[in-house]
Backbone as JSON Lines, residues from 0, in Angstrom:
{"i":0,"aa":"M","n":[134.26,36.31,72.45],"ca":[135.45,36.05,71.62],"c":[135.05,35.67,70.19]}
{"i":1,"aa":"E","n":[134.04,34.79,70.06],"ca":[133.65,34.32,68.73],"c":[133.19,35.47,67.84]}
{"i":2,"aa":"Q","n":[132.44,36.4,68.42],"ca":[131.94,37.52,67.62],"c":[133.1,38.35,67.06]}
{"i":3,"aa":"E","n":[134.13,38.54,67.85],"ca":[135.29,39.31,67.38],"c":[135.96,38.6,66.2]}
{"i":4,"aa":"T","n":[136.07,37.28,66.29],"ca":[136.7,36.52,65.21],"c":[135.9,36.69,63.93]}
{"i":5,"aa":"V","n":[134.57,36.6,64.05],"ca":[133.71,36.77,62.87],"c":[133.91,38.16,62.29]}
{"i":6,"aa":"K","n":[133.98,39.17,63.15],"ca":[134.16,40.55,62.69],"c":[135.47,40.67,61.92]}
{"i":7,"aa":"I","n":[136.53,40.08,62.43],"ca":[137.83,40.14,61.76],"c":[137.74,39.45,60.4]}
{"i":8,"aa":"E","n":[137.08,38.3,60.36],"ca":[136.95,37.57,59.09],"c":[136.16,38.4,58.08]}
{"i":9,"aa":"Q","n":[135.1,39.07,58.54],"ca":[134.3,39.91,57.64],"c":[135.15,41.06,57.1]}
{"i":10,"aa":"D","n":[135.91,41.71,57.97],"ca":[136.78,42.8,57.53],"c":[137.79,42.29,56.52]}
{"i":11,"aa":"H","n":[138.31,41.11,56.76],"ca":[139.3,40.51,55.86],"c":[138.67,40.27,54.49]}
{"i":12,"aa":"M","n":[137.46,39.72,54.47],"ca":[136.76,39.47,53.21],"c":[136.52,40.78,52.47]}
{"i":13,"aa":"L","n":[136.1,41.81,53.2],"ca":[135.84,43.1,52.57],"c":[137.11,43.67,51.96]}
{"i":14,"aa":"S","n":[138.23,43.54,52.65],"ca":[139.48,44.07,52.11],"c":[139.91,43.29,50.88]}
{"i":15,"aa":"I","n":[139.65,41.97,50.86],"ca":[139.98,41.16,49.69],"c":[139.11,41.6,48.51]}
{"i":16,"aa":"I","n":[137.82,41.82,48.76],"ca":[136.91,42.27,47.7],"c":[137.38,43.62,47.18]}
{"i":17,"aa":"A","n":[137.75,44.52,48.08],"ca":[138.21,45.85,47.67],"c":[139.47,45.73,46.82]}
{"i":18,"aa":"L","n":[140.38,44.83,47.19],"ca":[141.59,44.61,46.4],"c":[141.24,44.12,45.0]}
{"i":19,"aa":"D","n":[140.3,43.17,44.93],"ca":[139.88,42.64,43.62],"c":[139.34,43.75,42.74]}
{"i":20,"aa":"I","n":[138.51,44.62,43.32],"ca":[137.92,45.73,42.56],"c":[139.02,46.66,42.07]}
{"i":21,"aa":"N","n":[139.96,47.0,42.95],"ca":[141.06,47.87,42.56],"c":[141.89,47.26,41.45]}
{"i":22,"aa":"E","n":[142.19,45.97,41.56],"ca":[143.0,45.3,40.54],"c":[142.3,45.27,39.2]}
{"i":23,"aa":"S","n":[141.0,44.98,39.19],"ca":[140.29,44.91,37.92],"c":[140.18,46.3,37.3]}
{"i":24,"aa":"E","n":[140.03,47.34,38.13],"ca":[139.98,48.7,37.59],"c":[141.33,49.07,36.99]}
{"i":25,"aa":"I","n":[142.41,48.68,37.65],"ca":[143.75,48.97,37.15],"c":[143.98,48.24,35.83]}
{"i":26,"aa":"S","n":[143.63,46.96,35.77],"ca":[143.84,46.19,34.54],"c":[142.98,46.75,33.41]}
{"i":27,"aa":"L","n":[141.77,47.22,33.75],"ca":[140.92,47.83,32.72],"c":[141.56,49.09,32.18]}
{"i":28,"aa":"S","n":[142.1,49.93,33.04],"ca":[142.71,51.17,32.58],"c":[143.97,50.87,31.77]}
{"i":29,"aa":"I","n":[144.7,49.81,32.15],"ca":[145.88,49.41,31.37],"c":[145.43,48.94,29.99]}
{"i":30,"aa":"K","n":[144.37,48.13,29.94],"ca":[143.85,47.65,28.65],"c":[143.42,48.84,27.8]}
{"i":31,"aa":"N","n":[142.75,49.81,28.41],"ca":[142.31,50.99,27.68],"c":[143.51,51.76,27.15]}
{"i":32,"aa":"A","n":[144.54,51.88,27.96],"ca":[145.75,52.58,27.53],"c":[146.39,51.86,26.35]}
{"i":33,"aa":"Y","n":[146.51,50.54,26.44],"ca":[147.08,49.77,25.33],"c":[146.17,49.86,24.11]}
{"i":34,"aa":"G","n":[144.87,49.83,24.34],"ca":[143.92,49.92,23.24],"c":[144.1,51.21,22.45]}
{"i":35,"aa":"T","n":[144.27,52.32,23.15],"ca":[144.45,53.6,22.45],"c":[145.79,53.62,21.73]}
{"i":36,"aa":"V","n":[146.8,53.0,22.31],"ca":[148.11,52.95,21.66],"c":[147.99,52.18,20.34]}
{"i":37,"aa":"F","n":[147.29,51.05,20.38],"ca":[147.17,50.23,19.16],"c":[146.29,50.93,18.13]}
{"i":38,"aa":"L","n":[145.27,51.65,18.59],"ca":[144.39,52.36,17.66],"c":[145.16,53.44,16.92]}
{"i":39,"aa":"I","n":[146.06,54.11,17.61],"ca":[146.88,55.16,16.99],"c":[147.97,54.46,16.18]}
């Protein structure tokens, strides 16, 4: 039972990390989009 709990926790951490990466990529692309708007 304990091993399964650890596995679930690891999967949860990985999904949180993946979400963080996706969010930072999205915010970067938004910043880039705004940057080009201001440059023009």
